[in-house]
mmCIF file of C-alpha atoms in Angstrom:
data_model
loop_
_atom_site.group_PDB
_atom_site.id
_atom_site.type_symbol
_atom_site.label_atom_id
_atom_site.label_comp_id
_atom_site.label_asym_id
_atom_site.label_seq_id
_atom_site.Cartn_x
_atom_site.Cartn_y
_atom_site.Cartn_z
ATOM 1 C CA GLN A 1 122.386 108.940 -0.073
ATOM 2 C CA VAL A 2 120.920 112.213 1.309
ATOM 3 C CA PHE A 3 123.737 113.971 3.627
ATOM 4 C CA VAL A 4 122.175 115.174 6.865
ATOM 5 C CA CYS A 5 123.808 117.238 9.643
ATOM 6 C CA GLY A 6 122.933 119.364 12.457
ATOM 7 C CA ASP A 7 123.293 120.140 16.474
ATOM 8 C CA ASP A 8 119.977 119.215 17.113
ATOM 9 C CA VAL A 9 119.931 115.203 17.363
ATOM 10 C CA GLU A 10 115.744 114.979 17.173
ATOM 11 C CA ALA A 11 115.769 117.179 14.456
ATOM 12 C CA LYS A 12 117.852 115.431 12.624
ATOM 13 C CA GLN A 13 116.234 112.304 13.560
ATOM 14 C CA MET A 14 113.095 113.670 12.080
ATOM 15 C CA VAL A 15 114.806 114.786 9.097
ATOM 16 C CA MET A 16 116.520 111.190 8.352
ATOM 17 C CA ASN A 17 113.118 109.666 8.855
ATOM 18 C CA ILE A 18 111.523 111.619 6.124
ATOM 19 C CA VAL A 19 114.318 110.890 4.068
ATOM 20 C CA ARG A 20 113.873 107.194 4.370
ATOM 21 C CA ALA A 21 110.288 107.689 3.595
ATOM 22 C CA LEU A 22 110.859 108.926 0.253
ATOM 23 C CA GLY A 23 112.991 105.850 -0.313
ATOM 24 C CA LEU A 24 116.511 107.390 -0.137
ATOM 25 C CA THR A 25 119.205 106.366 2.117
ATOM 26 C CA PRO A 26 120.247 109.198 4.765
ATOM 27 C CA LEU A 27 123.637 109.704 6.153
ATOM 28 C CA ASP A 28 124.580 111.369 9.275
ATOM 29 C CA LYS A 29 127.661 113.906 8.720
ATOM 30 C CA GLY A 30 127.754 115.065 12.312
ATOM 31 C CA SER A 31 127.272 118.632 13.345
ATOM 32 C CA LEU A 32 126.952 121.830 11.431
ATOM 33 C CA LEU A 33 130.546 122.024 11.394
ATOM 34 C CA ALA A 34 130.379 119.905 8.142
ATOM 35 C CA ALA A 35 127.768 121.874 6.383
ATOM 36 C CA GLN A 36 130.349 123.699 4.462
ATOM 37 C CA GLU A 37 131.931 120.358 3.387
ATOM 38 C CA ILE A 38 128.096 118.866 2.172
ATOM 39 C CA GLU A 39 127.797 122.195 0.348
ATOM 40 C CA ASN A 40 131.136 122.192 -1.530
ATOM 41 C CA TYR A 41 130.483 118.091 -2.363
ATOM 42 C CA PRO A 42 128.764 118.738 -5.839
ATOM 43 C CA LEU A 43 131.663 120.676 -6.933
ATOM 44 C CA GLN A 44 134.601 117.915 -6.415
ATOM 45 C CA LEU A 45 135.679 116.076 -8.885
ATOM 46 C CA PHE A 46 135.916 111.986 -7.827
ATOM 47 C CA PRO A 47 137.443 113.191 -4.603
ATOM 48 C CA MET A 48 137.751 109.726 -3.232
ATOM 49 C CA TRP A 49 139.298 108.503 -6.203
ATOM 50 C CA LYS A 50 142.474 110.818 -6.684
ATOM 51 C CA PHE A 51 144.671 108.624 -4.012
ATOM 52 C CA PRO A 52 143.710 105.447 -5.812
ATOM 53 C CA ILE A 53 144.329 106.510 -9.472
ATOM 54 C CA PHE A 54 147.517 108.660 -8.866
ATOM 55 C CA LEU A 55 148.853 105.438 -6.615
ATOM 56 C CA SER A 56 148.225 102.699 -9.631
ATOM 57 C CA LEU A 57 149.371 105.288 -12.258
ATOM 58 C CA GLY A 58 152.955 105.208 -10.253
ATOM 59 C CA LEU A 59 152.682 101.466 -9.560
ATOM 60 C CA THR A 60 151.581 100.791 -13.664
ATOM 61 C CA ALA A 61 154.682 103.493 -14.663
ATOM 62 C CA PHE A 62 157.337 101.633 -12.309
ATOM 63 C CA PHE A 63 155.972 98.021 -13.436
ATOM 64 C CA PHE A 64 155.674 99.233 -17.174
ATOM 65 C CA PHE A 65 159.163 100.564 -17.388
ATOM 66 C CA TYR A 66 160.908 97.507 -15.564
ATOM 67 C CA CYS A 67 159.450 95.184 -17.924
ATOM 68 C CA LEU A 68 160.699 97.526 -20.885
ATOM 69 C CA ALA A 69 163.872 97.697 -19.825
ATOM 70 C CA LEU A 70 164.082 93.872 -18.858
ATOM 71 C CA ASP A 71 162.643 92.250 -21.929
ATOM 72 C CA VAL A 72 163.033 95.092 -24.409
ATOM 73 C CA ILE A 73 165.857 97.159 -23.921
ATOM 74 C CA TYR A 74 168.302 94.270 -22.544
ATOM 75 C CA THR A 75 167.204 91.832 -25.376
ATOM 76 C CA TYR A 76 168.086 94.691 -27.753
ATOM 77 C CA ILE A 77 171.424 95.773 -26.394
ATOM 78 C CA TYR A 78 172.767 92.205 -25.214
ATOM 79 C CA GLU A 79 171.344 89.849 -27.545
ATOM 80 C CA LYS A 80 170.089 91.796 -30.716
ATOM 81 C CA ASN A 81 166.594 91.221 -30.551
ATOM 82 C CA ASN A 82 164.296 93.759 -31.416
ATOM 83 C CA PHE A 83 161.094 92.913 -29.743
ATOM 84 C CA SER A 84 159.988 96.268 -29.457
ATOM 85 C CA PHE A 85 156.521 95.092 -30.481
ATOM 86 C CA PHE A 86 156.120 93.789 -27.018
ATOM 87 C CA ILE A 87 155.036 97.152 -25.862
ATOM 88 C CA ALA A 88 151.666 96.928 -27.285
ATOM 89 C CA ILE A 89 150.480 93.552 -25.473
ATOM 90 C CA THR A 90 153.218 91.633 -24.201
ATOM 91 C CA ILE A 91 154.165 94.163 -21.552
ATOM 92 C CA PRO A 92 150.590 95.537 -20.435
ATOM 93 C CA ASN A 93 149.797 91.729 -20.198
ATOM 94 C CA ARG A 94 152.359 91.581 -17.434
ATOM 95 C CA VAL A 95 151.924 94.473 -15.668
ATOM 96 C CA CYS A 96 147.686 94.079 -15.164
ATOM 97 C CA PRO A 97 147.812 90.936 -13.430
ATOM 98 C CA VAL A 98 150.870 92.553 -10.849
ATOM 99 C CA MET A 99 148.880 95.616 -10.438
ATOM 100 C CA ALA A 100 145.310 93.946 -10.012
ATOM 101 C CA LEU A 101 147.094 91.701 -7.389
ATOM 102 C CA ILE A 102 148.887 94.268 -5.355
ATOM 103 C CA LEU A 103 145.683 96.705 -5.209
ATOM 104 C CA LEU A 104 143.597 93.988 -4.123
ATOM 105 C CA ALA A 105 146.102 93.103 -1.117
ATOM 106 C CA LEU A 106 145.898 97.129 -0.300
ATOM 107 C CA VAL A 107 142.772 96.805 -0.194
ATOM 108 C CA TYR A 108 142.507 94.211 2.841
ATOM 109 C CA LEU A 109 145.989 95.261 4.011
ATOM 110 C CA PRO A 110 144.835 98.311 5.834
ATOM 111 C CA GLY A 111 142.008 95.981 7.715
ATOM 112 C CA ILE A 112 145.285 94.272 9.279
ATOM 113 C CA PHE A 113 146.890 97.214 10.635
ATOM 114 C CA ALA A 114 143.513 98.619 11.916
ATOM 115 C CA ALA A 115 142.766 95.142 13.817
ATOM 116 C CA ILE A 116 146.915 95.284 15.357
ATOM 117 C CA ILE A 117 145.911 99.041 16.376
ATOM 118 C CA GLN A 118 142.831 98.464 18.505
ATOM 119 C CA LEU A 119 144.374 95.469 19.937
ATOM 120 C CA TYR A 120 147.400 97.497 20.574
ATOM 121 C CA ARG A 121 145.348 100.013 22.176
ATOM 122 C CA GLY A 122 142.804 97.828 23.845
ATOM 123 C CA THR A 123 140.214 99.476 22.469
ATOM 124 C CA LYS A 124 137.942 99.865 19.176
ATOM 125 C CA TYR A 125 136.210 103.006 20.081
ATOM 126 C CA ARG A 126 139.363 105.154 19.570
ATOM 127 C CA ARG A 127 139.751 107.092 16.120
ATOM 128 C CA PHE A 128 142.617 105.441 13.508
ATOM 129 C CA PRO A 129 145.464 107.248 12.655
ATOM 130 C CA ASN A 130 144.740 110.298 9.826
ATOM 131 C CA TRP A 131 146.543 108.262 7.311
ATOM 132 C CA LEU A 132 144.934 104.884 8.022
ATOM 133 C CA ASP A 133 141.607 106.279 8.302
ATOM 134 C CA LYS A 134 142.217 107.569 4.772
ATOM 135 C CA TRP A 135 143.246 104.473 3.686
ATOM 136 C CA MET A 136 140.632 102.366 4.551
ATOM 137 C CA LEU A 137 137.910 104.980 3.285
ATOM 138 C CA CYS A 138 139.238 104.310 -0.291
ATOM 139 C CA ARG A 139 139.628 100.293 0.045
ATOM 140 C CA LYS A 140 136.470 100.457 -2.729
ATOM 141 C CA GLN A 141 138.063 102.272 -5.076
ATOM 142 C CA LEU A 142 140.963 100.189 -4.964
ATOM 143 C CA GLY A 143 139.493 97.146 -5.303
ATOM 144 C CA LEU A 144 137.209 98.222 -8.510
ATOM 145 C CA ILE A 145 140.473 99.416 -10.270
ATOM 146 C CA ALA A 146 141.907 96.095 -9.520
ATOM 147 C CA LEU A 147 138.825 94.707 -10.734
ATOM 148 C CA ALA A 148 139.533 96.900 -14.103
ATOM 149 C CA PHE A 149 143.728 95.791 -14.347
ATOM 150 C CA ALA A 150 142.024 91.563 -14.063
ATOM 151 C CA SER A 151 139.446 92.539 -16.618
ATOM 152 C CA LEU A 152 142.215 94.021 -18.919
ATOM 153 C CA HIS A 153 144.370 91.212 -18.343
ATOM 154 C CA VAL A 154 141.709 88.806 -19.658
ATOM 155 C CA VAL A 155 141.283 90.739 -22.491
ATOM 156 C CA PHE A 156 144.753 90.955 -23.819
ATOM 157 C CA THR A 157 145.104 86.725 -22.730
ATOM 158 C CA LEU A 158 142.377 86.455 -25.133
ATOM 159 C CA VAL A 159 143.593 88.551 -28.041
ATOM 160 C CA THR A 160 147.145 86.475 -27.736
ATOM 161 C CA PRO A 161 146.421 84.156 -30.023
ATOM 162 C CA MET A 162 145.609 86.625 -32.704
ATOM 163 C CA ARG A 163 149.213 87.989 -32.578
ATOM 164 C CA ALA A 164 151.484 87.667 -35.520
ATOM 165 C CA PHE A 165 154.305 86.204 -33.275
ATOM 166 C CA VAL A 166 152.300 83.743 -31.305
ATOM 167 C CA SER A 167 151.459 82.394 -35.300
ATOM 168 C CA TRP A 168 155.350 83.210 -36.531
ATOM 169 C CA ARG A 169 156.668 80.825 -33.262
ATOM 170 C CA THR A 170 154.029 78.160 -33.585
ATOM 171 C CA SER A 171 154.707 77.754 -37.583
ATOM 172 C CA LYS A 172 158.382 77.846 -36.613
ATOM 173 C CA GLY A 173 157.673 75.052 -34.517
ATOM 174 C CA ILE A 174 155.794 72.972 -36.939
ATOM 175 C CA ILE A 175 158.211 73.555 -40.078
ATOM 176 C CA SER A 176 160.898 72.800 -37.125
ATOM 177 C CA GLN A 177 159.228 68.890 -36.593
ATOM 178 C CA ALA A 178 158.735 68.828 -40.572
ATOM 179 C CA LEU A 179 162.550 68.995 -40.975
ATOM 180 C CA ASN A 180 163.684 67.035 -38.251
ATOM 181 C CA ASN A 181 160.669 64.403 -39.113
ATOM 182 C CA LYS A 182 160.094 64.278 -35.607
ATOM 183 C CA THR A 183 156.807 64.705 -33.757
ATOM 184 C CA GLU A 184 156.765 65.927 -30.266
ATOM 185 C CA PRO A 185 154.233 63.686 -28.233
ATOM 186 C CA LEU A 186 151.755 65.183 -25.857
ATOM 187 C CA ASN A 187 152.929 65.637 -22.351
ATOM 188 C CA ASN A 188 150.030 64.971 -20.211
ATOM 189 C CA THR A 189 151.715 66.570 -17.396
ATOM 190 C CA THR A 190 152.010 69.383 -19.302
ATOM 191 C CA ALA A 191 148.761 69.539 -20.454
ATOM 192 C CA TRP A 192 147.747 68.888 -16.654
ATOM 193 C CA ILE A 193 149.255 71.717 -15.561
ATOM 194 C CA SER A 194 148.260 74.281 -18.499
ATOM 195 C CA ASP A 195 144.610 73.586 -18.187
ATOM 196 C CA SER A 196 144.757 73.585 -14.323
ATOM 197 C CA TYR A 197 146.478 77.077 -14.464
ATOM 198 C CA LEU A 198 143.368 78.419 -16.900
ATOM 199 C CA ALA A 199 140.516 76.832 -15.059
ATOM 200 C CA LEU A 200 141.973 78.404 -11.930
ATOM 201 C CA GLY A 201 142.464 81.653 -13.572
ATOM 202 C CA ILE A 202 138.896 81.587 -14.482
ATOM 203 C CA LEU A 203 137.417 80.556 -11.410
ATOM 204 C CA GLY A 204 139.672 83.450 -9.977
ATOM 205 C CA PHE A 205 138.304 86.166 -12.550
ATOM 206 C CA PHE A 206 134.518 84.784 -11.634
ATOM 207 C CA LEU A 207 135.399 85.024 -7.852
ATOM 208 C CA PHE A 208 137.104 88.673 -8.310
ATOM 209 C CA VAL A 209 134.206 89.823 -10.285
ATOM 210 C CA LEU A 210 131.669 88.418 -7.859
ATOM 211 C CA LEU A 211 133.509 90.376 -5.027
ATOM 212 C CA GLY A 212 133.452 93.700 -7.044
ATOM 213 C CA ILE A 213 129.708 93.241 -7.616
ATOM 214 C CA THR A 214 129.268 93.403 -4.185
ATOM 215 C CA SER A 215 131.092 96.332 -3.507
ATOM 216 C CA LEU A 216 128.869 98.720 -5.915
ATOM 217 C CA PRO A 217 126.217 100.557 -3.341
ATOM 218 C CA SER A 218 123.109 99.537 -5.614
ATOM 219 C CA VAL A 219 124.389 95.704 -4.440
ATOM 220 C CA SER A 220 125.684 95.987 -0.920
ATOM 221 C CA ASN A 221 122.444 98.230 0.138
ATOM 222 C CA ASN A 222 120.313 95.064 -0.514
ATOM 223 C CA VAL A 223 122.674 92.450 1.238
ATOM 224 C CA ASN A 224 122.852 92.102 5.012
ATOM 225 C CA TRP A 225 126.352 92.116 6.641
ATOM 226 C CA ARG A 226 126.327 88.209 6.895
ATOM 227 C CA GLU A 227 126.044 87.987 3.259
ATOM 228 C CA PHE A 228 128.615 90.188 2.420
ATOM 229 C CA ARG A 229 131.042 88.662 4.933
ATOM 230 C CA PHE A 230 130.669 85.265 3.017
ATOM 231 C CA VAL A 231 131.269 87.019 -0.189
ATOM 232 C CA GLN A 232 134.533 88.657 1.149
ATOM 233 C CA VAL A 233 135.607 85.798 2.703
ATOM 234 C CA ARG A 234 135.391 83.292 -0.469
#
């Protein structure tokens, strides 16, 4: 993208046509009052990512310490079980899907607020409140961070069978059945629920990745509004 600003509409349009002829995308930034902002733009470090990152770090810390208190500290104090190794995989694997869903909700929530405000005002040509405007401008960043948490959840889930705790629990169940001379039959209902849960999870992650890909500028610039809306609705 090439930022263009100016007080002369015709001159600005001419420059934007030259930019398009060069195969680039012009972006109208308004009058010359925006010149200082454009000049300082190369000196900024991820200006649109600060709020999403700080929000994600804050929510992650909250849910992490909540799970830590519930699964590790509580069980150690009241049940005398040392599950401190849950900090490595179990707790992050609980935090990641929660964060992914919360951030995904935060991507679409400002659109609802914007629609309510427009209906209340009776027009769509008035500027949104500053907090809502900033929130809507960082929706893409929130969505990409949500996709990152969902991807981490997939990785943590795939390595779960390799954990020593899971192997110990499985072998303990086998030994218990052998000592009791009793084999637990397969519960078809439980098997259906488990397989359906995993299948829906795979499908949901696929749609999440598809949504994230269409949010990339290089992809979104090559699809029209109807195609983009089709992916968003699905």
